[in-house]
mmCIF file of C-alpha atoms in Angstrom:
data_model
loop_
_atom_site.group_PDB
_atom_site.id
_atom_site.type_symbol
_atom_site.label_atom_id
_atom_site.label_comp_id
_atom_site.label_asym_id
_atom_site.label_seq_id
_atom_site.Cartn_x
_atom_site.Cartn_y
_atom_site.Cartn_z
ATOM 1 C CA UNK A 19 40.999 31.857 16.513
ATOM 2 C CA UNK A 20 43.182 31.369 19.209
ATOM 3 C CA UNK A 21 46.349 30.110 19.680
ATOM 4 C CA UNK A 22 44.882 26.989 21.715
ATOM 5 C CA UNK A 23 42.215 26.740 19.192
ATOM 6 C CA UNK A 24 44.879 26.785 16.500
ATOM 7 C CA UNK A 25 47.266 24.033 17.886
ATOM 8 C CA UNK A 26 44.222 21.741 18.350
ATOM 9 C CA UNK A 27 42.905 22.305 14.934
ATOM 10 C CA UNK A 28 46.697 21.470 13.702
ATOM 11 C CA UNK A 29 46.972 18.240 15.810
ATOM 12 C CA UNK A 30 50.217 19.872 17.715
ATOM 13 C CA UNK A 31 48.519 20.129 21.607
ATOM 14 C CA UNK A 32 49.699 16.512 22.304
ATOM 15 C CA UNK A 33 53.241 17.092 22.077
ATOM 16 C CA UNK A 34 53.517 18.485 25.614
ATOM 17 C CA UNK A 35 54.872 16.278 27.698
ATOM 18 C CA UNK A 36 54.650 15.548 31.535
ATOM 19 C CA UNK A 37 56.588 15.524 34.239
ATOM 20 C CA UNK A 38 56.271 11.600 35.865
ATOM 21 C CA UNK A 39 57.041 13.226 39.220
ATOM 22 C CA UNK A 40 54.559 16.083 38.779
ATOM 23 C CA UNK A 41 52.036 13.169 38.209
ATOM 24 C CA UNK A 42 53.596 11.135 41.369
ATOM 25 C CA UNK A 43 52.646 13.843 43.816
ATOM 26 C CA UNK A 44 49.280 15.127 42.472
ATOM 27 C CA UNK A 45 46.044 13.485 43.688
ATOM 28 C CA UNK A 46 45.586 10.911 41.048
ATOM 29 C CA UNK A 47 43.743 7.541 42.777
ATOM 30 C CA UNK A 48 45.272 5.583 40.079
ATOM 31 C CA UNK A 49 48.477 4.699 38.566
ATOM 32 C CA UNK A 50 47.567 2.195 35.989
ATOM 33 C CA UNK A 51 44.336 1.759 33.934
ATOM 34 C CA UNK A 52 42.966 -1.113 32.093
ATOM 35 C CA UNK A 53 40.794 0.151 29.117
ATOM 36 C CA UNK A 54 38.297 -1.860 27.309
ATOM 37 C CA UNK A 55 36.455 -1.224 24.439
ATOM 38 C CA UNK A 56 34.104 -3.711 22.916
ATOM 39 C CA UNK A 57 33.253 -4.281 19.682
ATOM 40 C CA UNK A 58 29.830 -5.885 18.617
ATOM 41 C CA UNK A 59 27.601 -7.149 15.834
ATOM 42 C CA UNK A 60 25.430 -4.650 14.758
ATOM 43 C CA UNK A 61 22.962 -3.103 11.762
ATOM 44 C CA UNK A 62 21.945 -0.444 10.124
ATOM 45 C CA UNK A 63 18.386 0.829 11.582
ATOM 46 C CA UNK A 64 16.012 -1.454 8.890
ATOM 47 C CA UNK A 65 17.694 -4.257 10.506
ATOM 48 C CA UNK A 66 18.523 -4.053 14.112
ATOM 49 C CA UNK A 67 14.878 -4.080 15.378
ATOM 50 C CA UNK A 68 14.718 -7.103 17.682
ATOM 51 C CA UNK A 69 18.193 -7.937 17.636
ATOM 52 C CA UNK A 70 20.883 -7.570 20.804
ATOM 53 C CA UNK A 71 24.219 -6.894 20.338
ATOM 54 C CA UNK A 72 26.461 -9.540 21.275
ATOM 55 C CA UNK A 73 30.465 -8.850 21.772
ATOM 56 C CA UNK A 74 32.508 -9.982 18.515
ATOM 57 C CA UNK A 75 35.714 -8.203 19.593
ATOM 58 C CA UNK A 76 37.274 -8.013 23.053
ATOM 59 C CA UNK A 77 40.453 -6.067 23.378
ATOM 60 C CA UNK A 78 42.164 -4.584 27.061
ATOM 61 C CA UNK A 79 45.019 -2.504 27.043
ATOM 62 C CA UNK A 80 47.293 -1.428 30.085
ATOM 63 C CA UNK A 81 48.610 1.598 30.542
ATOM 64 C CA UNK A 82 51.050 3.501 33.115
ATOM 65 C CA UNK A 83 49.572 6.733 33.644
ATOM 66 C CA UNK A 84 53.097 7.930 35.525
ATOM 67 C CA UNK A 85 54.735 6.751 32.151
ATOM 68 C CA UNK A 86 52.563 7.335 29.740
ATOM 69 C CA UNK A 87 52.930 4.061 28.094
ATOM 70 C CA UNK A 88 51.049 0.795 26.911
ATOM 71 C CA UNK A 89 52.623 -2.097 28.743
ATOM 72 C CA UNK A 90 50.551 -5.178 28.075
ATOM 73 C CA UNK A 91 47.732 -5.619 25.775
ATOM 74 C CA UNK A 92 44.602 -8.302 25.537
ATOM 75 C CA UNK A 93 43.049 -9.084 22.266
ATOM 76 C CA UNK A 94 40.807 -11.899 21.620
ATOM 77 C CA UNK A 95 38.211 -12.337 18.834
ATOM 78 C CA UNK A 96 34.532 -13.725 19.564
ATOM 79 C CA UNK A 97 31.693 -15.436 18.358
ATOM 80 C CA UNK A 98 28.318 -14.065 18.582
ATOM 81 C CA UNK A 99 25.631 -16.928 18.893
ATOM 82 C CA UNK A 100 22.514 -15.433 18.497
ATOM 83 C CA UNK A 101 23.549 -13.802 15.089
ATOM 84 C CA UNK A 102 26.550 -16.023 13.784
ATOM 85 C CA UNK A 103 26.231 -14.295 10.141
ATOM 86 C CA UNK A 104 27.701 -10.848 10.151
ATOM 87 C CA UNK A 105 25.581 -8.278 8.557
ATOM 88 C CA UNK A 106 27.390 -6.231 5.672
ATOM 89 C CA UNK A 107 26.864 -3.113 7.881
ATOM 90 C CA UNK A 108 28.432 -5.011 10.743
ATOM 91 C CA UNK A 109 31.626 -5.597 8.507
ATOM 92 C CA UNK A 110 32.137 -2.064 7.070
ATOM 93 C CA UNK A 111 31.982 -0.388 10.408
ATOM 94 C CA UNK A 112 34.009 -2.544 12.650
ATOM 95 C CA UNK A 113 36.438 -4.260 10.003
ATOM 96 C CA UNK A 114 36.459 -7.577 11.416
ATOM 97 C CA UNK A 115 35.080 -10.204 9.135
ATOM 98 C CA UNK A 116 32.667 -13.649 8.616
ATOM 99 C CA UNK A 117 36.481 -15.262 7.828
ATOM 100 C CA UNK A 118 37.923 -13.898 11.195
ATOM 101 C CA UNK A 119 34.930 -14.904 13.439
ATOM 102 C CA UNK A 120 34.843 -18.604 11.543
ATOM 103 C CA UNK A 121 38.752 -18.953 11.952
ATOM 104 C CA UNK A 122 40.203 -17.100 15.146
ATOM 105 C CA UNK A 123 37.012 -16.568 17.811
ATOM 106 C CA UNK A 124 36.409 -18.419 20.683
ATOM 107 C CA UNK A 125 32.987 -18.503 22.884
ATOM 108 C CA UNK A 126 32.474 -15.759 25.168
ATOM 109 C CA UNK A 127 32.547 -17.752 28.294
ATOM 110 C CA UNK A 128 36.215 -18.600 26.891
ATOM 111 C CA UNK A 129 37.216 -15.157 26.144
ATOM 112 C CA UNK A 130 36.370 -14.102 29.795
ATOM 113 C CA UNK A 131 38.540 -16.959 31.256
ATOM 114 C CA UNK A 132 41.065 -15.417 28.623
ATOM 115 C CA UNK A 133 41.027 -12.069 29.741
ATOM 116 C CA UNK A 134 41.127 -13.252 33.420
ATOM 117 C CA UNK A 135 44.521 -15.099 32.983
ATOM 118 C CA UNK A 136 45.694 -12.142 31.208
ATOM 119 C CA UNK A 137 44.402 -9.931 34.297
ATOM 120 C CA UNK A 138 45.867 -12.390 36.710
ATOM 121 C CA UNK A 139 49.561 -12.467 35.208
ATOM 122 C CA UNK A 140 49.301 -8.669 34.931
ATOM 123 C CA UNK A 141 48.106 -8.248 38.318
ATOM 124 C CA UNK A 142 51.078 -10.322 39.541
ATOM 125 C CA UNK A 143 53.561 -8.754 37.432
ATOM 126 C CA UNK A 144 53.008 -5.132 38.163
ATOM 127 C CA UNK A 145 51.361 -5.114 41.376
ATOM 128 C CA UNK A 146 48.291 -4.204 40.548
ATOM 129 C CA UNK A 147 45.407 -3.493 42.775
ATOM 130 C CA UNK A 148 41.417 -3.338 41.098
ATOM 131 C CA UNK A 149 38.860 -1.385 43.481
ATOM 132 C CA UNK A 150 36.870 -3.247 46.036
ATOM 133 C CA UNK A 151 33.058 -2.267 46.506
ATOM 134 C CA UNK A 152 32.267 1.025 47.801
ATOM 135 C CA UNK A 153 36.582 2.051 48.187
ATOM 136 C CA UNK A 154 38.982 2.817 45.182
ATOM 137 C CA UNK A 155 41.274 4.732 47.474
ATOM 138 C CA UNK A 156 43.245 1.488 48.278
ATOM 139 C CA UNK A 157 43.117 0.302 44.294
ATOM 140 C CA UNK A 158 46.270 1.390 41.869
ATOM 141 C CA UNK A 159 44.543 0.399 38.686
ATOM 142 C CA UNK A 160 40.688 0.779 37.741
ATOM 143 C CA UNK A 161 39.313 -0.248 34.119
ATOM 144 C CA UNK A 162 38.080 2.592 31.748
ATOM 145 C CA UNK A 163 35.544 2.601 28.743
ATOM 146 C CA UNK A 164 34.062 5.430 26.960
ATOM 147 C CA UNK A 165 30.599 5.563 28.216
ATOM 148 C CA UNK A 166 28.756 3.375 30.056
ATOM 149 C CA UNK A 167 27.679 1.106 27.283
ATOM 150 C CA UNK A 168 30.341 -1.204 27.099
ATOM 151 C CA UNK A 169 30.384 -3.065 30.409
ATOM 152 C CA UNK A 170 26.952 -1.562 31.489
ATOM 153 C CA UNK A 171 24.501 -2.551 28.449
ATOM 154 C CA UNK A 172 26.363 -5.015 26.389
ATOM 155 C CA UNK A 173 28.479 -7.221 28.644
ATOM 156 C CA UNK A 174 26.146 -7.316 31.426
ATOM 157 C CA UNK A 175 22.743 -8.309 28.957
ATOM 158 C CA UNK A 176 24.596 -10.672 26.966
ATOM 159 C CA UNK A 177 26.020 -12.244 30.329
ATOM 160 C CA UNK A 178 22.669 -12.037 31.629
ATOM 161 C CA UNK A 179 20.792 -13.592 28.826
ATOM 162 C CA UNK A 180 23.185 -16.161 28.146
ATOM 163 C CA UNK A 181 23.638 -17.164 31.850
ATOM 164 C CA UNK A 182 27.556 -16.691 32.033
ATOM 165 C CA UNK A 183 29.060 -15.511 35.472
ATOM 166 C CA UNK A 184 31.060 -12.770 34.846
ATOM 167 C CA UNK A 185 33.623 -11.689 37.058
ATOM 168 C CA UNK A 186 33.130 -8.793 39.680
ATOM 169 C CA UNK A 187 35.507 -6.669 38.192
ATOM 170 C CA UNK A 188 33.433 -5.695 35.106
ATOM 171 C CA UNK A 189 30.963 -3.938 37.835
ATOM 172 C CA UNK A 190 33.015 -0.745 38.577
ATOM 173 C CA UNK A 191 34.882 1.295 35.955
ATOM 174 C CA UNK A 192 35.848 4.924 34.885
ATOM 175 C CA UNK A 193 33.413 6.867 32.236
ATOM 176 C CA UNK A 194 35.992 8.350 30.874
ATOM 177 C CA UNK A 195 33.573 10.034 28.322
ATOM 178 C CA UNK A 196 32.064 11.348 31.622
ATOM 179 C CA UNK A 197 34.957 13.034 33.030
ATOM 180 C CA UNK A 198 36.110 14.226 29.351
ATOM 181 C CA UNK A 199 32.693 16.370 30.007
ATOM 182 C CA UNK A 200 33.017 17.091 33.409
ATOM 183 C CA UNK A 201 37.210 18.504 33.068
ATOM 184 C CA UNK A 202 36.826 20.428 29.825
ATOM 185 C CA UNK A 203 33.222 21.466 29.896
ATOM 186 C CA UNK A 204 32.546 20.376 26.807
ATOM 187 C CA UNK A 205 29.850 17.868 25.368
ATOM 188 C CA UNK A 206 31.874 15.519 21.948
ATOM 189 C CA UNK A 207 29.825 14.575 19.453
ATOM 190 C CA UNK A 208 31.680 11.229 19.617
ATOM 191 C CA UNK A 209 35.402 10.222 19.945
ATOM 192 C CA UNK A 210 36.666 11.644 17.078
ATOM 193 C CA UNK A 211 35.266 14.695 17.916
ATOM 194 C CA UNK A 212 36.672 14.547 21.206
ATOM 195 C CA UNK A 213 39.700 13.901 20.581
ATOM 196 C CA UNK A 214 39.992 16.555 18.042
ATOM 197 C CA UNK A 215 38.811 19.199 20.565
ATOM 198 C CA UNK A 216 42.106 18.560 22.657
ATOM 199 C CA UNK A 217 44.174 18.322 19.296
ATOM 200 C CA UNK A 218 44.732 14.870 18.845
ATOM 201 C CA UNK A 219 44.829 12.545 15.789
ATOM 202 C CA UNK A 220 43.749 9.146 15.858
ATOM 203 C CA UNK A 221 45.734 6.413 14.991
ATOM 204 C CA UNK A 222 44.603 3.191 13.487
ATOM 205 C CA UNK A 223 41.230 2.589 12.026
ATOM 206 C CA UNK A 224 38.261 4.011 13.948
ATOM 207 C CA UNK A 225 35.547 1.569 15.518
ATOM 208 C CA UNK A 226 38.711 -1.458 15.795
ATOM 209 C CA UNK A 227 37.991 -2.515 19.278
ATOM 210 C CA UNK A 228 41.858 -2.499 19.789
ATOM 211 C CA UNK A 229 42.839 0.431 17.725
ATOM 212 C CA UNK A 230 39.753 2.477 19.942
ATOM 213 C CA UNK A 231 41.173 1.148 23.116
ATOM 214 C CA UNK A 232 44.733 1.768 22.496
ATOM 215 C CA UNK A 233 43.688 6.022 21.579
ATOM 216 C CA UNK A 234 41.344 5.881 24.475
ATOM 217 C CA UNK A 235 44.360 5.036 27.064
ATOM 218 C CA UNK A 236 45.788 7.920 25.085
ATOM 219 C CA UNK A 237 43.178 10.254 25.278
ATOM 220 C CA UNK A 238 43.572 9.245 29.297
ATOM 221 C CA UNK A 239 47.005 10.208 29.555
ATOM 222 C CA UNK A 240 46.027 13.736 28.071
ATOM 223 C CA UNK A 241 43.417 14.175 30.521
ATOM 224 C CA UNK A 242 46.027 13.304 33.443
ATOM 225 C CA UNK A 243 48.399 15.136 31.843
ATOM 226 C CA UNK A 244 45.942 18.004 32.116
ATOM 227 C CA UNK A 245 45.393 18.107 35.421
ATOM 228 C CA UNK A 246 42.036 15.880 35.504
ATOM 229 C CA UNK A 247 40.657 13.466 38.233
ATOM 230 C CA UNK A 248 40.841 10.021 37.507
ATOM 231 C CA UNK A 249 37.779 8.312 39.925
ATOM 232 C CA UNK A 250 35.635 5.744 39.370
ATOM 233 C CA UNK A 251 31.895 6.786 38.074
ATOM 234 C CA UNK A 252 30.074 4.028 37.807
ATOM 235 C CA UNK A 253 29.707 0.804 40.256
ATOM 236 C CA UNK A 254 27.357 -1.638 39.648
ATOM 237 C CA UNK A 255 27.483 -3.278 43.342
ATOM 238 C CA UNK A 256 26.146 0.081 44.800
ATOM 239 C CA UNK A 257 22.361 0.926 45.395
ATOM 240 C CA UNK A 258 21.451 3.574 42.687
ATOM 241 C CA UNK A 259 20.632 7.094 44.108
ATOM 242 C CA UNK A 260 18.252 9.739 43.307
ATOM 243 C CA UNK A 261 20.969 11.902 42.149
ATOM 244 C CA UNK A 262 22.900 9.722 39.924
ATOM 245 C CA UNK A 263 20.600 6.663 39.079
ATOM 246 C CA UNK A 264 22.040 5.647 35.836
ATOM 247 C CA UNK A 265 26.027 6.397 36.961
ATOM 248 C CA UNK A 266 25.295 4.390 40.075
ATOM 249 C CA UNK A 267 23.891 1.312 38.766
ATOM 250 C CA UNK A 268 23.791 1.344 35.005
ATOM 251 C CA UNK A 269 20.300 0.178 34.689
ATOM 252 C CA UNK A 270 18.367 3.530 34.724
ATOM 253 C CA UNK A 271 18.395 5.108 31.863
ATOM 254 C CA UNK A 272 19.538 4.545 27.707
ATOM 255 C CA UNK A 273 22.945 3.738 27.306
ATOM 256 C CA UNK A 274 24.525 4.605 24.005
ATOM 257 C CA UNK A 275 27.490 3.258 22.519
ATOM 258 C CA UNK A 276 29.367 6.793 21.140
#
């Protein structure tokens, strides 16, 4: 074993720490990143044939990539229509349950206008620019998920079936699971397993839409910190390509939530 191999298996790789002017002068697009990370009803496989996900958990988190710090969060609890009752499967793996939809979720037309306040006053307060269609090179913040699933399956289909408007910003984002692949060469089985490969230990409960997004932004640091690209790999708005027809318009092939 080496001695990489060792200090990832022993959790100790994170504790090297960057250099905020090393960052300032390399060729990152962004500064700031706004990572999502839905959660959603689900079932085990006897039960989830017919049935569409619908978003039961919406958290955002900001982070400064120069700083390597959280500086505002989002969190906002919401209730599925389609399937109000939360299957026992559904409560084990996310943690959020029948008593927390009933008492603290709103609609998810609600939760949107939510979030966009929250956006707003955070774009306001730090200056934040969000990509426009086709050019991130004049942007200083982009939103990350962890595969495509999350704003390209289960936002846009429950948006789509239940006729809500959502806003433009949902249609370009960072795959960070992508570039976690493309930087280290290496294919995770999942999260977890990803973040173990670069010697990291999650912290919070696993599949906790906030706890997931907050080790996410972490995981994004690491890859900055690292050396890797930061770009955006998936926009909705553009006309898919023979190259890259799922990554260009999210509609082309199966998108799994990992």
């Amino acid at each position: 074993m080496s001695l990489l191999e060792l200090a990832r298996s022993l959790g100790i790789v994170e504790t090297i720490k960057l250099d905020a002017g090393a960052l300032t002068n390399s060729k990152q697009n962004f500064k700031y990143l706004i990572v999502v990370d839905f959660e959603a009803t689900c079932w085990d496989k006897g039960e989830a044939k017919w049935r569409q996900p619908e978003i039961i958990e919406f958290p955002a988190v900001l982070v400064d990539l120069y700083d390597q710090k959280i500086l505002s969060e989002f969190h906002q609890y919401i209730v599925p229509i389609e399937s109000p009752t939360l299957s026992e499967f559904c409560v084990n793996f996310t943690g959020i349950t029948q008593e927390t939809i009933t008492n603290d979720a709103v609609p998810l037309q609600t939760g949107l206008l939510k979030f966009n306040q929250w956006l707003t006053e955070s774009i306001e307060k730090y200056e934040l620019a969000l990509p426009k269609v086709g050019d991130e090179h004049s942007a200083t913040c982009a939103f990350v998920t962890w595969s495509d699933w999350d704003f390209g399956v289960c936002l846009r289909k429950e948006c789509d079936r239940k006729g809500i408007k959502k806003s433009h910003h949902f249609d370009r984002w960072v795959d960070l699971k992508a570039t976690f692949k493309d930087w280290y060469k290496y294919r995770p089985k999942n999260f977890a397993d990803a973040m173990k490969f670069v010697g990291m230990i999650f912290k919070g409960r696993e599949h906790s839409g906030i706890d997931d997004a907050r080790n996410i932004a972490r995981l994004a640091c690491r890859l900055v910190r690292d050396g890797a690209p930061i770009s955006i790999t998936t926009d909705l708005s553009l006309p898919p390509t023979n190259k890259e027809p799922a990554k260009r318009n999210g509609l082309n092939s199966v998108i799994t939530n990992t």
